[in-house]
Coordinates of N, CA and C in Angstrom, one line a residue:
X9 N 117.5 -32.1 -129.2 CA 118.8 -31.6 -128.6 C 119.8 -31.5 -129.7
X10 N 120.4 -30.3 -129.8 CA 121.4 -30.1 -130.8 C 122.8 -30.3 -130.2
X11 N 123.6 -31.0 -131.0 CA 124.9 -31.3 -130.5 C 125.9 -31.0 -131.6
X12 N 127.0 -30.3 -131.2 CA 128.0 -29.9 -132.2 C 129.3 -29.8 -131.6
X13 N 130.3 -30.2 -132.3 CA 131.7 -30.1 -131.7 C 132.2 -28.7 -132.1
X14 N 132.9 -28.1 -131.1 CA 133.5 -26.7 -131.4 C 134.8 -27.0 -132.0
X15 N 135.2 -26.1 -133.0 CA 136.5 -26.3 -133.5 C 137.5 -25.4 -132.8
X16 N 137.0 -24.5 -131.9 CA 137.9 -23.6 -131.2 C 138.4 -24.2 -129.9
X17 N 137.7 -25.2 -129.4 CA 138.1 -25.9 -128.2 C 138.0 -27.4 -128.6
X18 N 139.1 -28.0 -129.1 CA 139.1 -29.4 -129.5 C 138.7 -30.3 -128.4
X19 N 137.8 -31.3 -128.8 CA 137.4 -32.3 -127.9 C 136.2 -31.9 -127.1
X20 N 135.7 -30.6 -127.2 CA 134.6 -30.2 -126.5 C 133.4 -30.1 -127.4
X21 N 132.2 -30.4 -126.8 CA 131.0 -30.4 -127.5 C 130.0 -29.5 -126.8
X22 N 129.3 -28.7 -127.6 CA 128.2 -27.8 -127.1 C 126.9 -28.4 -127.5
X23 N 126.0 -28.5 -126.5 CA 124.6 -29.0 -126.7 C 123.6 -28.4 -125.8
X24 N 122.4 -28.6 -126.1 CA 121.3 -28.1 -125.2 C 120.8 -29.3 -124.4
X25 N 120.5 -29.1 -123.1 CA 119.9 -30.2 -122.3 C 118.4 -30.2 -122.4
X26 N 117.8 -31.0 -121.7 CA 116.3 -31.1 -121.7 C 115.6 -29.9 -121.2
X27 N 116.3 -29.0 -120.5 CA 115.8 -27.8 -120.0 C 116.1 -26.6 -120.8
X28 N 116.8 -26.8 -122.0 CA 117.1 -25.7 -122.9 C 118.4 -25.0 -122.5
X29 N 119.1 -25.4 -121.5 CA 120.4 -24.8 -121.1 C 121.5 -25.3 -122.0
X30 N 122.5 -24.5 -122.2 CA 123.7 -24.9 -123.0 C 124.6 -25.7 -122.1
X31 N 125.1 -26.9 -122.6 CA 126.0 -27.7 -121.9 C 127.3 -27.8 -122.7
X32 N 128.4 -27.7 -122.0 CA 129.7 -27.9 -122.6 C 130.3 -29.2 -122.1
X33 N 130.5 -30.1 -123.0 CA 131.0 -31.4 -122.6 C 132.5 -31.5 -123.0
X34 N 133.3 -32.0 -122.1 CA 134.7 -32.2 -122.4 C 134.9 -33.6 -123.0
X35 N 136.2 -33.9 -123.2 CA 136.5 -35.2 -123.8 C 136.1 -36.4 -122.9
X36 N 136.1 -36.1 -121.6 CA 135.8 -37.2 -120.6 C 134.3 -37.4 -120.6
X37 N 133.5 -36.5 -121.2 CA 132.0 -36.7 -121.3 C 131.2 -35.9 -120.2
X38 N 131.9 -35.4 -119.2 CA 131.2 -34.6 -118.2 C 130.7 -33.3 -118.8
X39 N 129.4 -32.9 -118.5 CA 128.9 -31.7 -119.0 C 128.7 -30.7 -118.0
X40 N 128.8 -29.4 -118.4 CA 128.7 -28.3 -117.5 C 127.8 -27.2 -118.1
X41 N 126.9 -26.6 -117.4 CA 126.1 -25.6 -117.9 C 126.9 -24.3 -118.1
X42 N 126.8 -23.7 -119.3 CA 127.6 -22.5 -119.6 C 126.6 -21.5 -120.2
X43 N 127.1 -20.2 -120.2 CA 126.3 -19.1 -120.7 C 127.3 -18.3 -121.6
X44 N 126.9 -18.1 -122.9 CA 127.8 -17.3 -123.7 C 127.7 -15.8 -123.4
X45 N 128.9 -15.2 -123.3 CA 128.9 -13.7 -123.0 C 129.8 -13.0 -124.0
X46 N 129.3 -12.0 -124.6 CA 130.1 -11.2 -125.6 C 131.1 -10.3 -124.9
X47 N 132.3 -10.3 -125.3 CA 133.3 -9.5 -124.7 C 133.1 -8.0 -125.1
X48 N 132.7 -7.8 -126.4 CA 132.4 -6.4 -126.9 C 131.1 -6.4 -127.6
X49 N 130.0 -6.4 -126.8 CA 128.6 -6.6 -127.4 C 128.2 -5.4 -128.4
X50 N 128.8 -4.2 -128.2 CA 128.4 -3.1 -129.1 C 129.4 -2.9 -130.2
X51 N 130.6 -2.9 -129.9 CA 131.6 -2.6 -130.9 C 132.0 -3.8 -131.8
X52 N 132.0 -5.0 -131.3 CA 132.4 -6.2 -132.1 C 131.6 -7.4 -131.6
X53 N 130.3 -7.4 -131.9 CA 129.4 -8.4 -131.4 C 129.8 -9.9 -131.8
X54 N 130.5 -10.0 -132.9 CA 130.8 -11.4 -133.4 C 132.2 -11.8 -133.1
X55 N 132.9 -11.0 -132.3 CA 134.3 -11.3 -131.9 C 134.4 -11.4 -130.4
X56 N 135.1 -12.4 -129.9 CA 135.3 -12.5 -128.5 C 134.1 -13.0 -127.7
X57 N 133.8 -14.3 -127.8 CA 132.7 -14.8 -127.0 C 133.2 -15.8 -126.0
X58 N 132.9 -15.6 -124.7 CA 133.3 -16.4 -123.7 C 132.2 -17.4 -123.2
X59 N 132.5 -18.6 -123.0 CA 131.5 -19.6 -122.5 C 131.8 -19.6 -121.0
X60 N 130.9 -19.1 -120.2 CA 131.1 -18.9 -118.7 C 130.3 -19.9 -118.0
X61 N 130.9 -20.6 -117.0 CA 130.2 -21.5 -116.1 C 129.4 -20.8 -115.1
X62 N 128.6 -21.6 -114.3 CA 127.7 -21.0 -113.4 C 128.4 -20.3 -112.2
X63 N 129.7 -20.6 -112.0 CA 130.5 -19.9 -111.0 C 131.1 -18.5 -111.5
X64 N 130.8 -18.2 -112.8 CA 131.3 -17.0 -113.4 C 132.7 -17.1 -114.0
X65 N 133.2 -18.3 -114.1 CA 134.6 -18.4 -114.6 C 134.5 -18.9 -116.1
X66 N 135.4 -18.4 -116.9 CA 135.4 -18.8 -118.3 C 135.8 -20.3 -118.5
X67 N 135.1 -21.0 -119.3 CA 135.4 -22.4 -119.6 C 136.0 -22.5 -121.0
X68 N 135.5 -21.7 -121.9 CA 136.1 -21.7 -123.3 C 136.0 -20.3 -123.9
X69 N 136.8 -20.1 -124.9 CA 136.9 -18.8 -125.6 C 136.7 -19.0 -127.1
X70 N 135.8 -18.2 -127.7 CA 135.6 -18.3 -129.1 C 136.0 -16.9 -129.7
X71 N 137.1 -16.9 -130.4 CA 137.7 -15.7 -131.0 C 136.7 -15.0 -132.0
X72 N 136.2 -15.8 -132.9 CA 135.3 -15.3 -133.9 C 134.2 -16.2 -134.2
X73 N 133.0 -15.7 -134.1 CA 131.8 -16.5 -134.3 C 131.7 -17.1 -135.7
X74 N 132.2 -16.4 -136.7 CA 132.2 -16.9 -138.0 C 133.0 -18.2 -138.2
X75 N 134.0 -18.4 -137.3 CA 134.9 -19.6 -137.5 C 134.3 -20.8 -136.8
X76 N 133.1 -20.7 -136.2 CA 132.5 -21.8 -135.5 C 131.6 -22.5 -136.4
X77 N 131.5 -23.9 -136.4 CA 130.6 -24.6 -137.3 C 129.2 -24.1 -137.1
X78 N 128.4 -24.2 -138.1 CA 127.0 -23.7 -138.1 C 126.1 -24.2 -137.0
X79 N 126.1 -25.5 -136.7 CA 125.3 -26.0 -135.6 C 125.6 -25.3 -134.2
X80 N 126.9 -25.1 -134.0 CA 127.3 -24.4 -132.7 C 126.9 -22.9 -132.8
X81 N 127.2 -22.3 -133.9 CA 126.9 -20.9 -134.1 C 125.4 -20.7 -133.9
X82 N 124.5 -21.6 -134.3 CA 123.0 -21.4 -134.1 C 122.7 -21.5 -132.6
X83 N 123.3 -22.4 -131.9 CA 123.1 -22.5 -130.5 C 123.5 -21.3 -129.8
X84 N 124.7 -20.8 -130.1 CA 125.2 -19.6 -129.5 C 124.4 -18.3 -129.8
X85 N 124.0 -18.2 -131.0 CA 123.2 -17.0 -131.4 C 121.8 -17.0 -130.7
X86 N 121.2 -18.2 -130.5 CA 119.9 -18.3 -129.8 C 120.1 -17.9 -128.4
X87 N 121.2 -18.3 -127.7 CA 121.4 -18.0 -126.3 C 121.8 -16.5 -126.2
X88 N 122.5 -16.0 -127.1 CA 122.9 -14.6 -127.0 C 121.8 -13.6 -127.3
X89 N 120.8 -14.1 -128.1 CA 119.7 -13.2 -128.4 C 118.9 -12.9 -127.1
X90 N 118.8 -13.9 -126.3 CA 118.0 -13.7 -125.0 C 118.8 -12.8 -124.1
X91 N 120.1 -13.0 -124.0 CA 121.0 -12.2 -123.1 C 121.1 -10.8 -123.6
X92 N 121.2 -10.6 -124.9 CA 121.5 -9.2 -125.4 C 120.3 -8.5 -125.8
X93 N 119.2 -8.6 -125.1 CA 117.9 -7.9 -125.4 C 118.1 -6.4 -125.4
X94 N 118.1 -5.8 -126.5 CA 118.3 -4.3 -126.6 C 117.4 -3.8 -127.7
X95 N 116.1 -3.5 -127.4 CA 115.2 -3.0 -128.4 C 115.7 -1.7 -129.0
X96 N 115.4 -1.5 -130.3 CA 115.7 -0.3 -131.0 C 114.6 0.7 -130.9
X97 N 115.0 1.9 -130.4 CA 114.1 3.0 -130.3 C 113.8 3.6 -131.6
X98 N 112.5 3.6 -132.1 CA 112.1 4.0 -133.4 C 111.4 5.4 -133.4
X99 N 110.7 5.7 -132.3 CA 109.9 6.9 -132.2 C 109.8 7.3 -130.8
X100 N 110.0 8.6 -130.5 CA 109.9 9.1 -129.1 C 108.6 10.0 -129.1
X101 N 107.5 9.5 -128.5 CA 106.2 10.2 -128.5 C 106.2 11.3 -127.5
X102 N 106.6 11.1 -126.2 CA 106.5 12.1 -125.2 C 107.5 11.8 -124.1
X103 N 107.8 12.9 -123.3 CA 108.5 12.8 -122.1 C 107.8 13.5 -121.0
X104 N 107.8 13.0 -119.8 CA 107.0 13.7 -118.7 C 107.5 15.0 -118.3
X105 N 108.9 15.1 -118.4 CA 109.5 16.4 -118.1 C 110.9 16.5 -118.7
X106 N 111.4 17.7 -118.9 CA 112.8 17.8 -119.5 C 113.9 17.7 -118.4
X107 N 113.5 17.5 -117.2 CA 114.4 17.2 -116.1 C 114.4 15.7 -115.9
X108 N 115.3 15.3 -115.1 CA 115.3 13.8 -114.8 C 115.1 13.7 -113.3
X109 N 114.4 12.6 -112.9 CA 113.9 11.5 -113.7 C 112.7 12.0 -114.5
X110 N 112.5 11.3 -115.7 CA 111.4 11.6 -116.5 C 110.9 10.3 -117.2
X111 N 109.6 10.2 -117.5 CA 109.0 9.0 -118.1 C 109.0 9.2 -119.6
X112 N 109.5 8.3 -120.3 CA 109.5 8.4 -121.8 C 108.5 7.4 -122.3
X113 N 107.7 7.9 -123.3 CA 106.7 7.0 -124.0 C 107.3 6.9 -125.4
X114 N 107.6 5.6 -125.8 CA 108.3 5.4 -127.1 C 107.7 4.2 -127.8
X115 N 108.1 4.1 -129.1 CA 107.8 3.0 -129.9 C 109.2 2.4 -130.3
X116 N 109.3 1.0 -130.0 CA 110.5 0.3 -130.4 C 110.2 -0.7 -131.4
X117 N 111.3 -1.4 -131.8 CA 111.0 -2.5 -132.8 C 110.3 -3.7 -132.1
X118 N 110.1 -3.6 -130.8 CA 109.4 -4.7 -130.1 C 108.0 -4.2 -129.7
X119 N 107.6 -3.0 -130.0 CA 106.3 -2.4 -129.7 C 106.4 -1.1 -128.9
X120 N 105.3 -0.7 -128.4 CA 105.2 0.6 -127.6 C 105.5 0.3 -126.1
X121 N 106.1 1.2 -125.5 CA 106.4 1.0 -124.0 C 106.7 2.4 -123.4
X122 N 106.8 2.4 -122.1 CA 107.2 3.5 -121.3 C 108.4 3.1 -120.4
X123 N 109.3 4.0 -120.2 CA 110.4 3.7 -119.2 C 110.8 5.0 -118.6
X124 N 111.5 4.9 -117.5 CA 112.0 6.0 -116.7 C 113.5 6.2 -117.0
X125 N 113.8 7.5 -117.4 CA 115.2 7.8 -117.5 C 115.6 8.6 -116.2
X126 N 116.5 8.0 -115.4 CA 116.8 8.5 -114.1 C 117.9 9.6 -114.1
X127 N 118.8 9.6 -115.1 CA 119.8 10.6 -115.2 C 120.2 10.8 -116.6
X128 N 120.7 12.0 -116.9 CA 121.1 12.3 -118.3 C 122.3 11.4 -118.7
X129 N 123.1 11.0 -117.7 CA 124.3 10.1 -118.0 C 123.8 8.7 -118.5
X130 N 122.5 8.4 -118.4 CA 122.0 7.1 -118.9 C 121.8 7.1 -120.4
X131 N 122.2 8.2 -121.1 CA 122.2 8.3 -122.5 C 123.7 8.3 -122.9
X132 N 124.2 7.3 -123.5 CA 125.6 7.2 -123.9 C 125.7 7.3 -125.4
X133 N 126.7 8.0 -125.9 CA 127.1 8.0 -127.3 C 128.0 6.8 -127.6
X134 N 127.7 6.1 -128.7 CA 128.5 5.0 -129.2 C 129.3 5.4 -130.4
X135 N 130.2 4.5 -130.8 CA 130.9 4.7 -132.1 C 129.9 4.8 -133.2
X136 N 130.2 5.6 -134.2 CA 129.3 5.7 -135.4 C 128.1 6.6 -135.2
X137 N 128.0 7.3 -134.0 CA 126.9 8.2 -133.8 C 125.7 7.6 -133.1
X138 N 125.7 6.3 -132.9 CA 124.6 5.6 -132.2 C 124.5 6.0 -130.8
X139 N 123.3 5.8 -130.2 CA 123.1 6.2 -128.8 C 122.6 4.9 -128.1
X140 N 122.9 4.8 -126.8 CA 122.4 3.8 -125.9 C 121.7 4.4 -124.7
X141 N 120.4 4.2 -124.6 CA 119.6 4.8 -123.6 C 119.2 3.7 -122.6
X142 N 119.6 3.9 -121.3 CA 119.4 2.9 -120.3 C 118.3 3.3 -119.4
X143 N 117.3 2.5 -119.2 CA 116.1 2.8 -118.4 C 116.5 2.6 -116.9
X144 N 115.6 3.1 -116.0 CA 115.9 2.9 -114.6 C 115.8 1.4 -114.2
X145 N 115.1 0.6 -115.0 CA 115.0 -0.8 -114.8 C 116.2 -1.6 -115.4
X146 N 117.1 -0.9 -116.1 CA 118.3 -1.5 -116.6 C 118.1 -2.0 -118.1
X147 N 117.0 -1.8 -118.7 CA 116.8 -2.2 -120.1 C 117.5 -1.1 -121.0
X148 N 118.3 -1.6 -121.9 CA 119.0 -0.7 -122.8 C 118.3 -0.6 -124.2
X149 N 118.0 0.6 -124.6 CA 117.4 0.9 -125.8 C 118.4 1.5 -126.8
X150 N 118.5 1.0 -128.0 CA 119.5 1.5 -129.0 C 118.8 2.5 -129.9
X151 N 119.5 3.5 -130.2 CA 119.1 4.5 -131.3 C 120.3 4.4 -132.3
X152 N 120.1 3.6 -133.3 CA 121.2 3.3 -134.3 C 121.6 4.6 -135.0
X153 N 120.6 5.3 -135.5 CA 121.0 6.6 -136.2 C 120.0 7.7 -135.8
X154 N 120.4 8.4 -134.8 CA 119.5 9.5 -134.3 C 119.1 10.4 -135.4
X155 N 119.9 10.7 -136.4 CA 119.5 11.6 -137.4 C 118.3 11.0 -138.3
X156 N 118.1 9.7 -138.2 CA 117.1 9.1 -139.0 C 115.7 9.1 -138.3
X157 N 115.7 9.5 -137.0 CA 114.4 9.6 -136.3 C 113.6 10.8 -136.9
X158 N 112.3 10.7 -136.7 CA 111.5 11.8 -137.2 C 111.8 13.1 -136.4
X159 N 111.4 14.2 -137.0 CA 111.8 15.5 -136.5 C 111.4 15.7 -135.0
X160 N 110.1 15.3 -134.7 CA 109.6 15.5 -133.3 C 110.4 14.6 -132.3
X161 N 110.8 13.4 -132.7 CA 111.6 12.6 -131.8 C 113.0 13.1 -131.6
X162 N 113.6 13.7 -132.7 CA 114.9 14.3 -132.6 C 114.9 15.5 -131.6
X163 N 113.8 16.3 -131.7 CA 113.7 17.5 -130.9 C 113.6 17.1 -129.4
X164 N 112.8 16.1 -129.1 CA 112.7 15.6 -127.7 C 114.0 15.1 -127.2
X165 N 114.7 14.3 -128.0 CA 115.9 13.6 -127.6 C 117.0 14.7 -127.4
X166 N 117.1 15.7 -128.3 CA 118.1 16.7 -128.2 C 118.1 17.5 -126.9
X167 N 116.9 17.5 -126.2 CA 116.8 18.2 -125.0 C 117.6 17.5 -123.9
X168 N 117.9 16.2 -124.1 CA 118.6 15.4 -123.1 C 120.1 15.2 -123.4
X169 N 120.5 15.7 -124.6 CA 121.9 15.4 -125.0 C 122.8 16.6 -124.7

């Protein structure tokens, strides 16, 4: 069990319980299960992290992840990695049709998979030219640099942009 005091919320300690959940303990010693949530997961992932209780209300605010002591930062990054699962799309092999919905066969940094794109609006442009493709199941795939994709992948992707 890792325990570390947060310097952004004096008197509060962040730790993992026996079930692997994050607990935020106050000065009185009572612990509450919390979940870290990024305020700006795409544009500023290391700024603005809220520790949210099971009722959905904020319990603590972390302005900058870099300002948090290393043991707390490690706990937060582990919890955020699970929450912010967004595989990077590396290669687009095929699409079932150029209309929507269509099934895409792709290679990501997590392996090969297929997903359904239900609407063209599910491909969003982000700052810096990146793309975010959301599958019908709600999984978000990142395309960090569309121009860096191979030619065949770019041609397939351009049909939907």
